[in-house]
Short mmCIF file of C-alpha atoms and ligand atoms in Angstrom, two decimals:
data_model
loop_
_atom_site.label_atom_id
_atom_site.label_comp_id
_atom_site.label_asym_id
_atom_site.label_seq_id
_atom_site.Cartn_x
_atom_site.Cartn_y
_atom_site.Cartn_z
CA MET A 138 -192.86 -36.21 -276.30
CA GLY A 139 -189.56 -35.96 -274.81
CA GLU A 140 -187.72 -38.61 -273.50
CA VAL A 141 -184.96 -38.80 -270.53
CA GLU A 142 -183.02 -41.81 -269.73
CA ILE A 143 -182.47 -42.23 -265.66
CA SER A 144 -178.77 -42.88 -264.37
CA GLY A 145 -178.23 -45.48 -261.63
CA SER A 146 -178.93 -43.88 -258.01
CA LYS A 147 -176.90 -42.07 -256.10
CA ASN A 148 -177.88 -43.56 -253.07
CA ALA A 149 -177.19 -47.33 -253.70
CA VAL A 150 -173.99 -46.45 -255.46
CA LEU A 151 -172.41 -44.76 -252.23
CA PRO A 152 -172.73 -47.88 -249.90
CA ILE A 153 -172.29 -50.23 -252.49
CA MET A 154 -168.93 -48.46 -253.14
CA ALA A 155 -167.86 -48.81 -249.56
CA ALA A 156 -168.83 -52.32 -249.37
CA ALA A 157 -166.14 -53.14 -252.38
CA LEU A 158 -163.81 -52.33 -249.38
CA LEU A 159 -164.86 -55.68 -247.87
CA ALA A 160 -163.36 -57.64 -251.21
CA GLU A 161 -160.63 -59.70 -251.36
CA GLY A 162 -160.24 -59.19 -255.26
CA LYS A 163 -161.20 -56.56 -257.95
CA CYS A 164 -165.08 -55.55 -257.72
CA GLU A 165 -166.93 -54.21 -260.65
CA ILE A 166 -169.87 -51.70 -260.45
CA MET A 167 -172.25 -51.02 -263.42
CA ASP A 168 -174.46 -48.14 -264.12
CA VAL A 169 -172.45 -45.79 -261.55
CA PRO A 170 -173.81 -42.10 -262.42
CA GLU A 171 -171.19 -39.28 -262.82
CA LEU A 172 -172.11 -37.42 -260.13
CA ARG A 173 -169.53 -35.50 -257.45
CA ASP A 174 -170.55 -37.68 -254.85
CA VAL A 175 -169.33 -40.77 -256.69
CA ALA A 176 -166.37 -38.76 -257.36
CA VAL A 177 -165.34 -37.94 -253.84
CA MET A 178 -166.25 -41.74 -252.78
CA CYS A 179 -163.84 -42.92 -255.16
CA ASP A 180 -161.20 -40.44 -253.77
CA LEU A 181 -162.01 -41.45 -250.47
CA LEU A 182 -161.28 -45.07 -251.13
CA ARG A 183 -158.48 -44.40 -252.93
CA SER A 184 -157.15 -42.54 -249.47
CA LEU A 185 -157.54 -45.72 -247.85
CA GLY A 186 -155.28 -47.94 -250.06
CA SER A 187 -157.89 -48.71 -252.59
CA THR A 188 -157.14 -49.13 -256.59
CA VAL A 189 -159.94 -47.30 -258.24
CA SER A 190 -161.02 -46.48 -261.98
CA GLU A 191 -163.90 -44.43 -262.98
CA ASP A 192 -164.95 -44.71 -266.63
CA TYR A 193 -168.32 -42.61 -266.44
CA GLU A 194 -168.60 -43.17 -270.29
CA LYS A 195 -169.43 -46.65 -269.63
CA SER A 196 -170.78 -46.01 -266.66
CA VAL A 197 -168.16 -48.00 -264.66
CA VAL A 198 -166.14 -47.94 -261.74
CA THR A 199 -163.57 -50.32 -260.70
CA ILE A 200 -162.36 -50.91 -256.76
CA GLU A 201 -159.56 -53.10 -255.97
CA THR A 202 -158.17 -52.94 -252.32
CA LYS A 203 -155.13 -54.96 -251.98
CA GLN A 204 -154.25 -53.62 -248.44
CA ILE A 205 -156.12 -50.83 -246.58
CA SER A 206 -153.28 -48.62 -246.02
CA THR A 207 -154.67 -46.59 -243.35
CA ASN A 208 -158.15 -46.36 -241.42
CA GLU A 209 -158.49 -43.03 -240.61
CA ALA A 210 -160.49 -41.31 -243.54
CA PRO A 211 -159.55 -37.72 -244.20
CA TYR A 212 -161.24 -34.72 -242.96
CA ASP A 213 -161.29 -32.73 -246.34
CA LEU A 214 -162.89 -35.97 -248.01
CA VAL A 215 -165.30 -36.69 -245.23
CA LYS A 216 -166.92 -33.08 -245.08
CA LYS A 217 -167.85 -32.89 -248.66
CA MET A 218 -170.33 -35.52 -247.89
CA ARG A 219 -172.21 -37.66 -245.25
CA ALA A 220 -171.91 -41.12 -246.91
CA SER A 221 -168.51 -40.65 -246.20
CA ILE A 222 -169.48 -42.56 -242.73
CA LEU A 223 -170.38 -45.75 -244.70
CA ILE A 224 -166.97 -46.52 -244.92
CA MET A 225 -166.74 -47.13 -241.08
CA GLY A 226 -168.61 -50.59 -241.01
CA PRO A 227 -166.41 -52.21 -243.78
CA LEU A 228 -162.99 -50.74 -242.26
CA LEU A 229 -164.01 -51.76 -238.97
CA ALA A 230 -165.26 -55.56 -240.10
CA LYS A 231 -162.39 -55.98 -242.10
CA THR A 232 -159.19 -54.23 -240.03
CA GLY A 233 -160.70 -54.10 -236.45
CA TYR A 234 -160.06 -50.56 -236.42
CA ALA A 235 -161.81 -47.01 -238.43
CA LYS A 236 -161.47 -43.43 -237.30
CA VAL A 237 -163.84 -40.84 -239.32
CA PRO A 238 -163.95 -37.32 -238.80
CA LEU A 239 -167.98 -36.38 -238.04
CA PRO A 240 -169.14 -35.93 -241.75
CA GLY A 241 -170.46 -32.82 -243.83
CA GLY A 242 -172.88 -33.10 -246.49
CA CYS A 243 -176.52 -31.41 -246.70
CA THR A 244 -177.57 -28.85 -243.67
CA ILE A 245 -180.94 -30.42 -243.62
CA GLY A 246 -180.77 -31.33 -239.69
CA ALA A 247 -178.83 -32.24 -236.68
CA ARG A 248 -178.33 -36.14 -238.61
CA PRO A 249 -176.34 -37.87 -235.68
CA ILE A 250 -175.02 -41.22 -236.04
CA ASP A 251 -175.97 -42.66 -232.40
CA LEU A 252 -177.80 -45.58 -234.37
CA HIS A 253 -174.59 -46.35 -236.11
CA ILE A 254 -172.57 -46.10 -233.17
CA LYS A 255 -175.07 -48.26 -231.08
CA GLY A 256 -174.88 -51.02 -233.91
CA PHE A 257 -171.12 -51.23 -233.39
CA ARG A 258 -171.00 -51.06 -229.68
CA THR A 259 -173.53 -53.95 -229.56
CA MET A 260 -171.68 -56.21 -231.97
CA GLY A 261 -168.20 -55.62 -229.38
CA ALA A 262 -166.45 -52.53 -230.77
CA GLU A 263 -165.28 -49.99 -228.41
CA ILE A 264 -166.19 -46.56 -229.61
CA ILE A 265 -164.23 -43.53 -228.57
CA GLU A 266 -166.29 -39.99 -229.48
CA GLY A 267 -163.31 -37.57 -229.95
CA ASN A 268 -163.73 -33.89 -230.82
CA GLY A 269 -165.03 -33.89 -234.58
CA TYR A 270 -164.05 -37.89 -235.06
CA VAL A 271 -165.35 -41.22 -233.63
CA GLU A 272 -163.10 -44.21 -233.16
CA ALA A 273 -164.27 -47.77 -233.26
CA LYS A 274 -161.99 -50.58 -232.62
CA ALA A 275 -162.56 -54.53 -232.24
CA GLU A 276 -160.50 -57.56 -232.76
CA LYS A 277 -163.54 -59.49 -233.74
CA LEU A 278 -167.10 -58.56 -234.21
CA VAL A 279 -169.44 -60.57 -232.44
CA GLY A 280 -172.87 -61.31 -233.94
CA CYS A 281 -175.92 -59.66 -231.96
CA ASN A 282 -179.68 -58.46 -231.93
CA VAL A 283 -179.61 -54.78 -232.92
CA TYR A 284 -183.02 -52.53 -232.51
CA LEU A 285 -182.77 -49.44 -234.20
CA ASP A 286 -184.63 -46.92 -232.45
CA SER A 287 -185.76 -45.13 -235.75
CA PRO A 288 -185.18 -46.84 -239.54
CA SER A 289 -182.18 -44.70 -240.66
CA VAL A 290 -180.52 -45.71 -243.98
CA GLY A 291 -177.13 -45.17 -242.98
CA ALA A 292 -177.28 -46.86 -240.21
CA THR A 293 -178.66 -50.35 -241.38
CA GLU A 294 -176.19 -49.89 -244.37
CA ASN A 295 -173.12 -49.49 -242.05
CA ILE A 296 -174.33 -52.11 -239.70
CA MET A 297 -175.18 -54.58 -242.05
CA MET A 298 -171.65 -54.01 -243.91
CA ALA A 299 -169.89 -54.61 -240.71
CA ALA A 300 -172.08 -57.95 -239.55
CA VAL A 301 -171.20 -59.68 -242.77
CA LEU A 302 -167.79 -60.54 -241.20
CA ALA A 303 -168.85 -61.01 -237.72
CA GLU A 304 -168.76 -64.14 -235.42
CA GLY A 305 -172.04 -65.48 -235.76
CA THR A 306 -175.50 -64.46 -236.61
CA THR A 307 -176.46 -60.80 -236.23
CA VAL A 308 -180.12 -59.70 -236.76
CA ILE A 309 -181.04 -55.84 -237.00
CA GLU A 310 -184.79 -55.15 -236.48
CA ASN A 311 -186.58 -52.13 -236.98
CA VAL A 312 -184.61 -51.80 -240.02
CA ALA A 313 -184.70 -48.73 -243.00
CA LYS A 314 -186.25 -50.90 -245.79
CA GLU A 315 -185.73 -48.41 -248.45
CA PRO A 316 -184.92 -49.96 -252.10
CA GLU A 317 -181.08 -49.18 -251.84
CA ILE A 318 -180.60 -51.37 -248.32
CA VAL A 319 -181.84 -53.81 -250.81
CA ASP A 320 -179.53 -53.62 -253.70
CA LEU A 321 -176.48 -53.65 -250.80
CA ALA A 322 -177.91 -56.85 -249.74
CA ASN A 323 -177.52 -58.15 -253.00
CA PHE A 324 -174.35 -56.74 -253.66
CA LEU A 325 -172.65 -58.02 -250.48
CA ASN A 326 -174.42 -61.24 -251.16
CA LYS A 327 -172.75 -62.02 -254.74
CA MET A 328 -169.66 -61.36 -252.68
CA GLY A 329 -170.58 -64.11 -250.55
CA ALA A 330 -172.05 -62.49 -247.84
CA ARG A 331 -175.47 -64.81 -246.14
CA ILE A 332 -177.92 -61.29 -245.65
CA LYS A 333 -181.53 -62.59 -245.51
CA GLY A 334 -184.68 -60.25 -245.14
CA ALA A 335 -183.14 -56.87 -246.84
CA GLY A 336 -186.49 -54.96 -247.62
CA THR A 337 -188.38 -56.18 -244.90
CA ASP A 338 -188.53 -54.60 -241.06
CA SER A 339 -185.75 -57.22 -239.90
CA ILE A 340 -182.52 -58.24 -241.63
CA LYS A 341 -180.38 -61.61 -240.74
CA ILE A 342 -176.72 -61.49 -241.27
CA GLU A 343 -174.49 -64.97 -240.85
CA GLY A 344 -171.02 -64.04 -240.53
CA VAL A 345 -168.56 -64.99 -242.82
CA GLU A 346 -164.70 -65.34 -243.21
CA ALA A 347 -164.02 -63.24 -246.21
CA LEU A 348 -166.14 -61.96 -248.88
CA SER A 349 -164.72 -62.04 -252.84
CA SER A 350 -164.98 -59.68 -255.70
CA ALA A 351 -168.18 -59.73 -257.21
CA LYS A 352 -169.94 -57.60 -260.22
CA HIS A 353 -173.22 -55.69 -259.94
CA ALA A 354 -175.43 -53.20 -261.93
CA VAL A 355 -176.68 -50.34 -259.63
CA ILE A 356 -180.46 -49.88 -259.43
CA PRO A 357 -182.16 -46.62 -261.13
CA ASP A 358 -182.17 -43.70 -259.06
CA ARG A 359 -185.69 -43.20 -257.91
CA ILE A 360 -185.23 -39.58 -256.92
CA GLU A 361 -184.18 -38.66 -260.09
CA THR A 362 -186.97 -40.67 -261.27
CA GLY A 363 -189.20 -38.51 -259.21
CA THR A 364 -187.86 -35.22 -259.95
CA PHE A 365 -188.33 -35.51 -264.17
CA MET A 366 -192.22 -37.31 -262.90
CA VAL A 367 -192.61 -33.75 -261.31
CA ALA A 368 -190.76 -31.67 -263.74
CA ALA A 369 -193.57 -33.01 -266.65
CA ALA A 370 -196.23 -31.85 -263.81
CA ILE A 371 -195.24 -28.81 -263.21
CA THR A 372 -194.36 -27.63 -267.01
CA LYS A 373 -197.59 -29.62 -268.14
CA GLY A 374 -195.27 -31.40 -270.39
CA ASN A 375 -195.71 -35.40 -271.81
CA ILE A 376 -192.38 -37.15 -271.24
CA LEU A 377 -191.11 -41.04 -271.36
CA ILE A 378 -188.88 -41.82 -268.64
CA ARG A 379 -186.61 -44.63 -269.61
CA ASN A 380 -184.90 -47.30 -267.15
CA VAL A 381 -187.57 -47.06 -264.15
CA VAL A 382 -188.87 -49.40 -261.48
CA PRO A 383 -192.11 -48.89 -261.00
CA ASP A 384 -192.09 -50.10 -257.50
CA HIS A 385 -189.74 -48.07 -256.67
CA VAL A 386 -192.01 -44.70 -257.20
CA LYS A 387 -194.98 -46.17 -255.70
CA SER A 388 -195.77 -43.67 -253.49
CA LEU A 389 -194.75 -40.72 -255.77
CA THR A 390 -196.81 -42.03 -258.73
CA ALA A 391 -200.01 -42.31 -256.15
CA LYS A 392 -199.40 -38.76 -255.21
CA LEU A 393 -199.06 -37.34 -258.60
CA LYS A 394 -202.05 -39.21 -259.84
CA GLU A 395 -204.23 -37.67 -257.07
CA CYS A 396 -202.93 -34.20 -258.49
CA GLY A 397 -204.54 -35.30 -261.64
CA VAL A 398 -201.24 -36.33 -263.53
CA VAL A 399 -201.49 -39.33 -266.19
CA ILE A 400 -199.05 -42.31 -265.62
CA ALA A 401 -198.67 -45.08 -267.83
CA PHE A 402 -196.13 -47.82 -268.45
CA SER A 403 -194.65 -48.92 -271.36
CA ASP A 404 -192.25 -51.41 -272.39
CA ASP A 405 -189.65 -48.93 -272.85
CA GLY A 406 -190.59 -46.85 -269.30
CA MET A 407 -193.19 -44.62 -267.79
CA ILE A 408 -194.91 -41.95 -269.31
CA VAL A 409 -195.78 -39.26 -267.44
CA ARG A 410 -198.58 -36.46 -268.62
CA GLY A 411 -198.95 -33.60 -267.18
CA ASP A 412 -200.72 -31.96 -269.86
CA ILE A 413 -204.11 -33.57 -269.87
CA ASN A 414 -205.73 -32.42 -266.72
CA PRO A 415 -205.25 -29.36 -264.08
CA ILE A 416 -203.11 -29.82 -261.97
CA THR A 417 -204.85 -30.36 -257.85
CA ALA A 418 -203.82 -29.81 -254.30
CA THR A 419 -202.67 -32.78 -252.59
CA ASP A 420 -201.76 -33.15 -248.67
CA ILE A 421 -198.12 -34.90 -247.99
CA LYS A 422 -196.35 -35.93 -245.42
CA THR A 423 -192.53 -37.67 -245.72
CA LEU A 424 -192.21 -41.01 -244.31
CA PRO A 425 -189.19 -43.41 -244.68
CA HIS A 426 -189.56 -45.71 -247.54
CA PRO A 427 -192.33 -47.14 -248.36
CA GLY A 428 -193.96 -43.96 -247.89
CA PHE A 429 -193.14 -40.37 -249.28
CA PRO A 430 -189.54 -40.02 -249.88
CA THR A 431 -188.47 -36.88 -247.96
CA ASP A 432 -185.77 -36.43 -250.86
CA MET A 433 -188.63 -35.89 -253.30
CA GLN A 434 -190.32 -33.25 -250.71
CA SER A 435 -188.66 -30.23 -252.13
CA GLN A 436 -189.72 -30.72 -255.96
CA PHE A 437 -193.35 -31.53 -254.89
CA MET A 438 -193.66 -28.61 -253.04
CA ALA A 439 -192.54 -26.83 -256.03
CA LEU A 440 -195.42 -28.17 -257.87
CA LEU A 441 -198.11 -27.53 -255.20
CA THR A 442 -197.36 -23.91 -255.48
CA VAL A 443 -198.85 -24.04 -258.79
CA ALA A 444 -201.50 -26.32 -258.52
CA GLU A 445 -205.37 -25.49 -258.32
CA GLY A 446 -206.04 -25.34 -254.55
CA GLN A 447 -204.57 -25.44 -250.95
CA SER A 448 -201.67 -27.99 -250.06
CA THR A 449 -200.03 -29.24 -246.77
CA VAL A 450 -196.76 -30.48 -246.49
CA ILE A 451 -195.61 -32.18 -243.46
CA GLU A 452 -191.87 -33.40 -243.15
CA THR A 453 -191.22 -36.36 -240.27
CA VAL A 454 -187.64 -37.09 -241.55
CA PHE A 455 -185.58 -34.74 -241.05
CA GLU A 456 -186.09 -31.75 -238.36
CA ASN A 457 -184.47 -28.96 -241.19
CA ARG A 458 -185.78 -29.56 -244.59
CA PHE A 459 -187.48 -26.26 -245.13
CA MET A 460 -184.89 -24.04 -246.50
CA HIS A 461 -186.38 -23.89 -250.07
CA VAL A 462 -189.76 -22.34 -248.87
CA LYS A 463 -187.46 -19.09 -248.21
CA GLU A 464 -186.52 -19.53 -251.96
CA LEU A 465 -189.50 -20.17 -253.65
CA ASN A 466 -191.50 -17.30 -251.64
CA ARG A 467 -189.13 -15.11 -253.48
CA MET A 468 -190.48 -16.46 -256.33
CA GLY A 469 -193.70 -15.68 -255.26
CA ALA A 470 -195.37 -18.81 -253.86
CA ASN A 471 -196.00 -17.28 -250.25
CA ILE A 472 -195.80 -20.97 -248.45
CA LYS A 473 -196.46 -20.51 -244.35
CA GLU A 474 -193.90 -22.40 -242.52
CA GLU A 475 -194.82 -23.75 -238.73
CA GLY A 476 -192.04 -26.35 -237.42
CA ASN A 477 -192.47 -29.30 -239.68
CA ARG A 478 -195.71 -28.20 -241.65
CA ALA A 479 -195.84 -26.05 -244.51
CA THR A 480 -199.11 -24.99 -245.80
CA VAL A 481 -199.11 -23.82 -249.61
CA PRO A 482 -201.57 -21.94 -251.09
CA GLY A 483 -201.32 -23.12 -254.85
CA GLY A 484 -202.45 -21.07 -257.95
CA ARG A 485 -199.66 -18.77 -257.40
CA THR A 486 -197.84 -17.49 -260.54
CA LEU A 487 -193.94 -17.97 -260.28
CA HIS A 488 -191.68 -15.03 -260.96
CA GLY A 489 -187.80 -15.56 -262.18
CA ALA A 490 -185.47 -14.39 -259.23
CA GLN A 491 -181.98 -14.79 -258.06
CA VAL A 492 -182.05 -17.77 -255.30
CA VAL A 493 -180.28 -19.92 -253.69
CA ALA A 494 -179.51 -24.15 -253.75
CA THR A 495 -179.38 -24.87 -249.99
CA ASP A 496 -179.37 -28.30 -250.44
CA LEU A 497 -179.19 -30.72 -253.06
CA ARG A 498 -183.08 -31.56 -253.46
CA ALA A 499 -183.69 -27.79 -252.57
CA GLY A 500 -181.53 -27.08 -255.44
CA ALA A 501 -183.40 -29.00 -257.80
CA ALA A 502 -186.88 -27.52 -256.81
CA LEU A 503 -185.79 -24.55 -257.54
CA VAL A 504 -184.72 -25.23 -261.10
CA LEU A 505 -188.21 -26.93 -261.46
CA ALA A 506 -190.13 -23.72 -259.82
CA GLY A 507 -187.70 -21.62 -262.28
CA MET A 508 -188.74 -23.63 -265.66
CA VAL A 509 -192.51 -22.39 -265.22
CA ALA A 510 -191.45 -18.87 -263.51
CA ASP A 511 -192.27 -16.19 -265.44
CA GLY A 512 -188.85 -14.61 -266.59
CA THR A 513 -185.42 -16.08 -265.73
CA THR A 514 -184.16 -17.73 -262.61
CA GLU A 515 -180.81 -17.73 -261.73
CA VAL A 516 -180.09 -20.78 -259.02
CA SER A 517 -176.87 -20.20 -257.12
CA ARG A 518 -174.27 -22.97 -255.41
CA ILE A 519 -175.46 -25.53 -258.26
CA PHE A 520 -172.95 -27.92 -257.14
CA HIS A 521 -175.18 -28.86 -254.31
CA VAL A 522 -177.61 -30.17 -257.47
CA GLU A 523 -174.57 -31.56 -259.40
CA ARG A 524 -173.93 -33.79 -255.69
CA GLY A 525 -176.26 -36.11 -256.78
CA TYR A 526 -177.94 -35.59 -260.22
CA SER A 527 -176.19 -36.67 -262.96
CA HIS A 528 -176.23 -34.54 -266.47
CA PHE A 529 -178.97 -32.55 -264.76
CA VAL A 530 -178.66 -29.45 -266.96
CA GLU A 531 -178.38 -31.58 -270.46
CA LYS A 532 -181.29 -33.91 -269.52
CA PHE A 533 -183.52 -31.15 -268.90
CA ARG A 534 -182.21 -29.40 -272.01
CA ASN A 535 -182.79 -32.61 -274.40
CA LEU A 536 -186.58 -32.13 -272.92
CA GLY A 537 -186.82 -28.61 -274.20
CA ALA A 538 -186.41 -26.67 -270.96
CA ALA A 539 -184.59 -23.23 -271.49
CA ILE A 540 -181.78 -24.14 -269.10
CA LEU A 541 -178.10 -23.41 -269.27
CA ARG A 542 -175.38 -23.66 -266.83
CA ILE A 543 -173.25 -20.42 -265.91
CA GLU A 544 -169.37 -21.49 -265.19
CA ASP A 545 -168.34 -19.39 -262.33
C1 UD1 B 139 -180.30 -41.31 -246.35
C2 UD1 B 139 -180.32 -40.54 -248.07
C3 UD1 B 139 -180.40 -39.61 -248.09
C4 UD1 B 139 -182.23 -39.49 -247.64
C5 UD1 B 139 -181.93 -40.57 -245.94
C6 UD1 B 139 -183.70 -40.49 -245.78
C7 UD1 B 139 -177.91 -41.71 -248.58
C8 UD1 B 139 -176.47 -41.29 -249.02
N1 UD1 B 139 -178.67 -40.84 -248.31
O1 UD1 B 139 -179.47 -40.62 -245.74
O2 UD1 B 139 -180.40 -38.87 -249.67
O3 UD1 B 139 -182.71 -38.16 -247.16
O4 UD1 B 139 -181.66 -41.83 -246.25
O5 UD1 B 139 -184.22 -41.13 -246.35
O6 UD1 B 139 -178.15 -42.80 -248.86
N2 UD1 B 139 -180.92 -40.37 -237.54
C9 UD1 B 139 -180.45 -40.73 -236.20
N3 UD1 B 139 -179.49 -41.59 -235.62
C10 UD1 B 139 -178.77 -41.77 -236.54
C11 UD1 B 139 -178.68 -41.94 -237.82
C12 UD1 B 139 -180.15 -41.02 -238.45
O7 UD1 B 139 -181.29 -39.79 -235.25
O8 UD1 B 139 -177.83 -42.56 -236.28
C13 UD1 B 139 -182.06 -39.76 -237.98
C14 UD1 B 139 -181.52 -38.37 -238.59
O9 UD1 B 139 -180.90 -37.76 -238.07
C15 UD1 B 139 -182.50 -38.06 -239.44
C16 UD1 B 139 -183.37 -39.99 -239.30
O10 UD1 B 139 -182.57 -40.51 -238.79
O11 UD1 B 139 -183.50 -37.38 -239.28
C17 UD1 B 139 -183.34 -40.41 -241.12
O12 UD1 B 139 -181.76 -40.48 -241.28
P1 UD1 B 139 -181.14 -41.80 -242.17
O13 UD1 B 139 -182.04 -42.73 -242.62
O14 UD1 B 139 -179.81 -42.06 -241.47
O15 UD1 B 139 -180.62 -40.52 -243.53
P2 UD1 B 139 -178.88 -41.00 -243.84
O16 UD1 B 139 -178.72 -42.39 -244.13
O17 UD1 B 139 -177.98 -40.05 -243.80
#
C-alpha cells in the first residue's frame, strides 16, 4: 500500500496570508504548502511593505507589516493569481484605501468581483472602477448587513476581512461555507477579531479597534486529498492518505463509494481502495460547499471516462470549466459537451497523447488520465498544476507512478 501526506490548503493559506496584513506584529503561519501561488502572495505582501520569510523545510511563513508602504498592488503579480484580490479587504480596513488591478489566475469563466465591491460599498467605501483596476476608499468602514447574491468564497473572505476593523457589527448573509472560510475566521479570531457563524449561511462580525499577531496552522488541502482519492480509484490502487479531515471530503467520499471505491478511516488517515470492486458510472453536479466541489470536477471526469457505464457531469459554479474535455477526448475519451453538461460514455481505453493543462485542476485531471493511458502522455503548461499542488510529481512517483517533470 502506498502512502501520501497531504499538504496545507492552498485556498486556506492565501486568504490567511492576506489577513496577516491586518496584524500589529509578526504572524506565524504553519503547515504552509510549497506552491507557486504562495510564493506570489509572499511577493505581493512584500510589495506592500511586509517583511515575509519563507521556510518550506519547516512549512512556515512569517509575515510582519510594520508599515504599509503602498496601497497599490502591482499588476505583474496580480495577473499571476486571482487570489491577489484578497488583499483588498485588509488594505482598505487597515489604511482606508486600496487600489488593485483586476486579477488573473485560471481562465475558467468571467469571475467578476461585483460581490466583493458590493460588500465594501455597503460598508461605506467609495468605489472607483477604472480601466483594468478597482479602487476603494473609506475613512472608516461601518458595520452593515450584506446579502450575497451567490455564496462567493472570495467575496465572503474579503468582506469578512474588511469588517473586522469596521465600526459596529456587520452581518453577511448567504455566505460561502467552505472549510477555508472557517479556517480564515479562526485565524482572525486568534488575532482578536470577533467573528461568529463561519461555516453557516450567515456570519456576524463585531468590529474591533486593532488586531494583534497570531500563530496558526493551516487546514489540510481537501482538493489535494480528493485528487489522490481519485488517483487511487483510476489506477485501481490501494493507498493511505495522511493528514486528512474526513468531514471536508464528505461529498467526494460519498461519490467515490457510489462508484465502488472502498474508503475507510484509521488513526493514520484515510485508506482508499480502488482495487476491490469494478469502478462504475455516476452523475455529478458541482455546487458550493458542502456540495460536490468544482475544483474536483475535472479529476472526477477523468475517472468517469474509464468507469463502467455512462455518466453525466453538470458544472454550476463556473461557466467555462470544461476545457479539459477537449484534451481528454484527444486521449480517446469521447465526452460530449453541451452548455454546462458533459456526457461521459465510460469504459474507454485512454491513449497517451500530447495534451495541454489549460488550468490548475484540468492539468491534474490530465495527469490522472495519463496514469491509466496506454503509452506516454505529455502534459504541457504544467506550471498551472504547480500553482496549486505541492511536490505533485514526487508524491505521485512515491506512490509508484511513472511520472517525470521535464524542464523546459
Ligand atoms: C475560490 C477558490 C477556487 C474555487 C472557487 C469555487 C480560492 C483562492 N479559490 O475561488 O479554487 O474554484 O472558490 O469553489 O479560494 N462570482 C461573482 N461575483 C463575485 C465573485 C464571484 O459572480 O464578486 C461568481 C464567480 O464568477 C463564480 C462563482 O461566483 O462563477 C464562484 O466564485 P467564488 O466562490 O468567488 O470563487 P473564488 O473565490 O474566485
